[in-house]
Amino acid sequence: MFNSKMKALRILENEHLLIRHLMQEWFEELQAATHAESEMVARLHMKKIKDLLVAFAPVLTKHQQKEERFFFPILGAYVGTNQGPVVTIEAEHDEMNQYFEHFMSHPSVELSLEQMKLLLKDLNEGYEILMVHMYKEESVLFPMAEKVFKIKDEETLLDAVNTKIY
């Protein structure tokens, strides 16, 4: 089930599983809203998406904070923090969050069906960035960390990330 051998990285992987599960809930609503043919139906789906995102956002934020405060700095000490994979991955946090915040900032009652569909397209972009982002962490950063981390790094990271996000 887990690809990582390090306990700390398995915790982050497990959080990715939870995030994917929560994403699936609002992604299904996103798909339904995208295919809605009336403003009323689209608005109902938009409301459901927003309700689900309200529950999703704190989970994602807590996970990202763990990575940014603990995982990225430890890995960055070995591979650099001015350029390279850590910088790229960290920038994706900001990018995806901007899509989610943009979606949440628009009250759907004021939008036409066409405007809602454009907003949903942006939300879908945030979804895709997050899915690819987690894949990159699991297939690039986690294996990189397993190669360079020392025992003390894993212990430090394990102590830091061994907290609940949900």
PDB file of C-alpha atoms in Angstrom:
ATOM      1  CA  MET A   1       0.000   0.000   0.000  1.00  0.00           C
ATOM      2  CA  PHE A   2       2.739   2.467   0.943  1.00  0.00           C
ATOM      3  CA  ASN A   3       5.766   3.043  -1.231  1.00  0.00           C
ATOM      4  CA  SER A   4       7.918   4.642   1.457  1.00  0.00           C
ATOM      5  CA  LYS A   5       9.924   2.681   3.965  1.00  0.00           C
ATOM      6  CA  MET A   6      10.317   5.605   6.375  1.00  0.00           C
ATOM      7  CA  LYS A   7       7.528   5.935   8.916  1.00  0.00           C
ATOM      8  CA  ALA A   8       7.450   9.720   8.588  1.00  0.00           C
ATOM      9  CA  LEU A   9       6.980   9.515   4.828  1.00  0.00           C
ATOM     10  CA  ARG A  10       4.306   6.853   5.246  1.00  0.00           C
ATOM     11  CA  ILE A  11       2.396   9.300   7.430  1.00  0.00           C
ATOM     12  CA  LEU A  12       2.548  11.884   4.633  1.00  0.00           C
ATOM     13  CA  GLU A  13       1.523   9.214   2.110  1.00  0.00           C
ATOM     14  CA  ASN A  14      -1.406   8.241   4.319  1.00  0.00           C
ATOM     15  CA  GLU A  15      -2.451  11.888   4.436  1.00  0.00           C
ATOM     16  CA  HIS A  16      -2.353  11.897   0.633  1.00  0.00           C
ATOM     17  CA  LEU A  17      -4.812   8.985   0.680  1.00  0.00           C
ATOM     18  CA  LEU A  18      -7.168  10.972   2.906  1.00  0.00           C
ATOM     19  CA  ILE A  19      -6.787  14.067   0.722  1.00  0.00           C
ATOM     20  CA  ARG A  20      -7.538  12.035  -2.412  1.00  0.00           C
ATOM     21  CA  HIS A  21     -10.639  10.581  -0.758  1.00  0.00           C
ATOM     22  CA  LEU A  22     -11.919  14.025   0.218  1.00  0.00           C
ATOM     23  CA  MET A  23     -11.069  15.383  -3.228  1.00  0.00           C
ATOM     24  CA  GLN A  24     -13.075  12.618  -4.871  1.00  0.00           C
ATOM     25  CA  GLU A  25     -16.183  13.757  -3.011  1.00  0.00           C
ATOM     26  CA  TRP A  26     -16.084  17.300  -4.372  1.00  0.00           C
ATOM     27  CA  PHE A  27     -14.697  16.252  -7.755  1.00  0.00           C
ATOM     28  CA  GLU A  28     -17.834  14.168  -8.376  1.00  0.00           C
ATOM     29  CA  GLU A  29     -19.942  17.245  -7.647  1.00  0.00           C
ATOM     30  CA  LEU A  30     -17.665  19.293  -9.901  1.00  0.00           C
ATOM     31  CA  GLN A  31     -18.285  16.850 -12.742  1.00  0.00           C
ATOM     32  CA  ALA A  32     -22.039  16.972 -12.180  1.00  0.00           C
ATOM     33  CA  ALA A  33     -22.032  20.779 -12.055  1.00  0.00           C
ATOM     34  CA  THR A  34     -19.943  20.961 -15.224  1.00  0.00           C
ATOM     35  CA  HIS A  35     -22.573  18.923 -17.053  1.00  0.00           C
ATOM     36  CA  ALA A  36     -25.546  20.757 -15.551  1.00  0.00           C
ATOM     37  CA  GLU A  37     -27.818  22.322 -18.132  1.00  0.00           C
ATOM     38  CA  SER A  38     -29.620  24.759 -15.868  1.00  0.00           C
ATOM     39  CA  GLU A  39     -28.449  27.464 -13.492  1.00  0.00           C
ATOM     40  CA  MET A  40     -30.528  25.975 -10.673  1.00  0.00           C
ATOM     41  CA  VAL A  41     -28.920  22.535 -10.933  1.00  0.00           C
ATOM     42  CA  ALA A  42     -25.449  24.043 -11.305  1.00  0.00           C
ATOM     43  CA  ARG A  43     -26.019  26.253  -8.228  1.00  0.00           C
ATOM     44  CA  LEU A  44     -27.062  23.228  -6.154  1.00  0.00           C
ATOM     45  CA  HIS A  45     -23.863  21.423  -7.127  1.00  0.00           C
ATOM     46  CA  MET A  46     -21.800  24.568  -6.526  1.00  0.00           C
ATOM     47  CA  LYS A  47     -23.221  24.814  -3.002  1.00  0.00           C
ATOM     48  CA  LYS A  48     -22.370  21.171  -2.330  1.00  0.00           C
ATOM     49  CA  ILE A  49     -18.839  21.684  -3.680  1.00  0.00           C
ATOM     50  CA  LYS A  50     -18.348  24.705  -1.431  1.00  0.00           C
ATOM     51  CA  ASP A  51     -19.602  22.767   1.601  1.00  0.00           C
ATOM     52  CA  LEU A  52     -17.200  19.933   0.802  1.00  0.00           C
ATOM     53  CA  LEU A  53     -14.318  22.359   0.216  1.00  0.00           C
ATOM     54  CA  VAL A  54     -14.969  23.958   3.602  1.00  0.00           C
ATOM     55  CA  ALA A  55     -14.254  20.547   5.160  1.00  0.00           C
ATOM     56  CA  PHE A  56     -11.427  19.772   2.720  1.00  0.00           C
ATOM     57  CA  ALA A  57      -9.439  23.013   3.001  1.00  0.00           C
ATOM     58  CA  PRO A  58      -8.294  22.667   6.640  1.00  0.00           C
ATOM     59  CA  VAL A  59      -7.116  19.094   6.005  1.00  0.00           C
ATOM     60  CA  LEU A  60      -5.098  20.179   2.979  1.00  0.00           C
ATOM     61  CA  THR A  61      -3.744  23.218   4.833  1.00  0.00           C
ATOM     62  CA  LYS A  62      -2.574  21.168   7.827  1.00  0.00           C
ATOM     63  CA  HIS A  63      -0.874  18.682   5.518  1.00  0.00           C
ATOM     64  CA  GLN A  64       0.829  21.439   3.525  1.00  0.00           C
ATOM     65  CA  GLN A  65       1.999  23.132   6.719  1.00  0.00           C
ATOM     66  CA  LYS A  66       3.668  19.915   7.842  1.00  0.00           C
ATOM     67  CA  GLU A  67       5.471  19.642   4.528  1.00  0.00           C
ATOM     68  CA  GLU A  68       6.486  23.309   4.426  1.00  0.00           C
ATOM     69  CA  ARG A  69       7.577  23.564   8.068  1.00  0.00           C
ATOM     70  CA  PHE A  70       9.315  20.212   8.404  1.00  0.00           C
ATOM     71  CA  PHE A  71       9.697  17.974   5.343  1.00  0.00           C
ATOM     72  CA  PHE A  72      10.778  20.552   2.745  1.00  0.00           C
ATOM     73  CA  PRO A  73      13.399  22.246   4.969  1.00  0.00           C
ATOM     74  CA  ILE A  74      14.991  18.917   5.948  1.00  0.00           C
ATOM     75  CA  LEU A  75      15.072  17.704   2.351  1.00  0.00           C
ATOM     76  CA  GLY A  76      16.146  21.146   1.156  1.00  0.00           C
ATOM     77  CA  ALA A  77      19.202  21.000   3.413  1.00  0.00           C
ATOM     78  CA  TYR A  78      20.425  18.182   1.154  1.00  0.00           C
ATOM     79  CA  VAL A  79      19.124  19.165  -2.293  1.00  0.00           C
ATOM     80  CA  GLY A  80      18.858  22.943  -2.026  1.00  0.00           C
ATOM     81  CA  THR A  81      16.064  25.407  -1.396  1.00  0.00           C
ATOM     82  CA  ASN A  82      16.819  28.089  -3.998  1.00  0.00           C
ATOM     83  CA  GLN A  83      16.028  25.966  -7.029  1.00  0.00           C
ATOM     84  CA  GLY A  84      15.078  22.412  -7.880  1.00  0.00           C
ATOM     85  CA  PRO A  85      12.301  20.050  -6.869  1.00  0.00           C
ATOM     86  CA  VAL A  86      11.605  21.413  -3.388  1.00  0.00           C
ATOM     87  CA  VAL A  87      11.086  24.947  -4.702  1.00  0.00           C
ATOM     88  CA  THR A  88       8.873  23.704  -7.523  1.00  0.00           C
ATOM     89  CA  ILE A  89       6.719  21.547  -5.269  1.00  0.00           C
ATOM     90  CA  GLU A  90       6.378  24.301  -2.682  1.00  0.00           C
ATOM     91  CA  ALA A  91       5.276  26.773  -5.374  1.00  0.00           C
ATOM     92  CA  GLU A  92       2.549  24.326  -6.392  1.00  0.00           C
ATOM     93  CA  HIS A  93       1.045  24.664  -2.904  1.00  0.00           C
ATOM     94  CA  ASP A  94       0.483  28.356  -3.537  1.00  0.00           C
ATOM     95  CA  GLU A  95      -0.769  27.792  -7.072  1.00  0.00           C
ATOM     96  CA  MET A  96      -3.381  25.174  -6.182  1.00  0.00           C
ATOM     97  CA  ASN A  97      -4.526  27.137  -3.143  1.00  0.00           C
ATOM     98  CA  GLN A  98      -5.126  30.177  -5.349  1.00  0.00           C
ATOM     99  CA  TYR A  99      -7.487  28.105  -7.518  1.00  0.00           C
ATOM    100  CA  PHE A 100      -9.382  26.842  -4.456  1.00  0.00           C
ATOM    101  CA  GLU A 101      -9.572  30.311  -2.880  1.00  0.00           C
ATOM    102  CA  HIS A 102     -10.677  31.821  -6.193  1.00  0.00           C
ATOM    103  CA  PHE A 103     -13.533  29.318  -6.396  1.00  0.00           C
ATOM    104  CA  MET A 104     -14.606  29.922  -2.809  1.00  0.00           C
ATOM    105  CA  SER A 105     -14.571  33.709  -3.232  1.00  0.00           C
ATOM    106  CA  HIS A 106     -17.356  33.758  -5.846  1.00  0.00           C
ATOM    107  CA  PRO A 107     -20.951  33.487  -4.631  1.00  0.00           C
ATOM    108  CA  SER A 108     -22.665  31.283  -7.200  1.00  0.00           C
ATOM    109  CA  VAL A 109     -26.028  33.038  -6.751  1.00  0.00           C
ATOM    110  CA  GLU A 110     -24.599  36.004  -8.663  1.00  0.00           C
ATOM    111  CA  LEU A 111     -23.195  33.943 -11.551  1.00  0.00           C
ATOM    112  CA  SER A 112     -24.696  32.892 -14.847  1.00  0.00           C
ATOM    113  CA  LEU A 113     -24.436  29.266 -15.947  1.00  0.00           C
ATOM    114  CA  GLU A 114     -21.575  30.201 -18.271  1.00  0.00           C
ATOM    115  CA  GLN A 115     -19.721  32.008 -15.462  1.00  0.00           C
ATOM    116  CA  MET A 116     -20.206  29.036 -13.126  1.00  0.00           C
ATOM    117  CA  LYS A 117     -18.778  26.699 -15.757  1.00  0.00           C
ATOM    118  CA  LEU A 118     -15.708  28.934 -16.127  1.00  0.00           C
ATOM    119  CA  LEU A 119     -15.255  28.928 -12.363  1.00  0.00           C
ATOM    120  CA  LEU A 120     -15.633  25.142 -12.323  1.00  0.00           C
ATOM    121  CA  LYS A 121     -12.984  24.902 -15.026  1.00  0.00           C
ATOM    122  CA  ASP A 122     -10.599  26.802 -12.734  1.00  0.00           C
ATOM    123  CA  LEU A 123     -11.457  24.539  -9.809  1.00  0.00           C
ATOM    124  CA  ASN A 124     -10.771  21.528 -12.016  1.00  0.00           C
ATOM    125  CA  GLU A 125      -7.345  23.009 -12.774  1.00  0.00           C
ATOM    126  CA  GLY A 126      -6.654  23.210  -9.030  1.00  0.00           C
ATOM    127  CA  TYR A 127      -7.760  19.581  -8.692  1.00  0.00           C
ATOM    128  CA  GLU A 128      -5.414  18.466 -11.476  1.00  0.00           C
ATOM    129  CA  ILE A 129      -2.475  20.402 -10.031  1.00  0.00           C
ATOM    130  CA  LEU A 130      -3.040  18.781  -6.637  1.00  0.00           C
ATOM    131  CA  MET A 131      -3.309  15.261  -8.068  1.00  0.00           C
ATOM    132  CA  VAL A 132      -0.080  15.636 -10.078  1.00  0.00           C
ATOM    133  CA  HIS A 133       1.548  17.383  -7.114  1.00  0.00           C
ATOM    134  CA  MET A 134       0.953  14.453  -4.771  1.00  0.00           C
ATOM    135  CA  TYR A 135       2.191  12.042  -7.425  1.00  0.00           C
ATOM    136  CA  LYS A 136       5.419  14.066  -7.783  1.00  0.00           C
ATOM    137  CA  GLU A 137       5.934  14.098  -4.030  1.00  0.00           C
ATOM    138  CA  GLU A 138       5.449  10.340  -3.816  1.00  0.00           C
ATOM    139  CA  SER A 139       7.512   9.453  -6.884  1.00  0.00           C
ATOM    140  CA  VAL A 140      10.273  12.083  -6.681  1.00  0.00           C
ATOM    141  CA  LEU A 141      10.609  13.762  -3.277  1.00  0.00           C
ATOM    142  CA  PHE A 142       9.874  10.807  -1.024  1.00  0.00           C
ATOM    143  CA  PRO A 143      12.369   8.470  -2.761  1.00  0.00           C
ATOM    144  CA  MET A 144      14.905  11.324  -2.775  1.00  0.00           C
ATOM    145  CA  ALA A 145      14.401  11.798   0.963  1.00  0.00           C
ATOM    146  CA  GLU A 146      14.848   8.085   1.595  1.00  0.00           C
ATOM    147  CA  LYS A 147      18.225   8.235  -0.153  1.00  0.00           C
ATOM    148  CA  VAL A 148      19.614  11.299   1.625  1.00  0.00           C
ATOM    149  CA  PHE A 149      17.975  11.447   5.060  1.00  0.00           C
ATOM    150  CA  LYS A 150      19.985  10.376   8.033  1.00  0.00           C
ATOM    151  CA  ILE A 151      18.376   8.568  10.983  1.00  0.00           C
ATOM    152  CA  LYS A 152      18.174  11.833  12.945  1.00  0.00           C
ATOM    153  CA  ASP A 153      16.340  13.474  10.019  1.00  0.00           C
ATOM    154  CA  GLU A 154      13.738  10.742   9.943  1.00  0.00           C
ATOM    155  CA  GLU A 155      13.301  10.911  13.726  1.00  0.00           C
ATOM    156  CA  THR A 156      12.909  14.698  13.608  1.00  0.00           C
ATOM    157  CA  LEU A 157      10.414  14.473  10.755  1.00  0.00           C
ATOM    158  CA  LEU A 158       8.485  11.638  12.414  1.00  0.00           C
ATOM    159  CA  ASP A 159       8.093  13.651  15.621  1.00  0.00           C
ATOM    160  CA  ALA A 160       6.890  16.655  13.610  1.00  0.00           C
ATOM    161  CA  VAL A 161       4.443  14.979  11.245  1.00  0.00           C
ATOM    162  CA  ASN A 162       2.941  12.406  13.610  1.00  0.00           C
ATOM    163  CA  THR A 163      -0.144  14.581  14.246  1.00  0.00           C
ATOM    164  CA  LYS A 164      -3.706  14.447  12.977  1.00  0.00           C
ATOM    165  CA  ILE A 165      -4.901  16.567  10.086  1.00  0.00           C
ATOM    166  CA  TYR A 166      -8.546  15.546  10.224  1.00  0.00           C
TER     167      TYR A 166
END
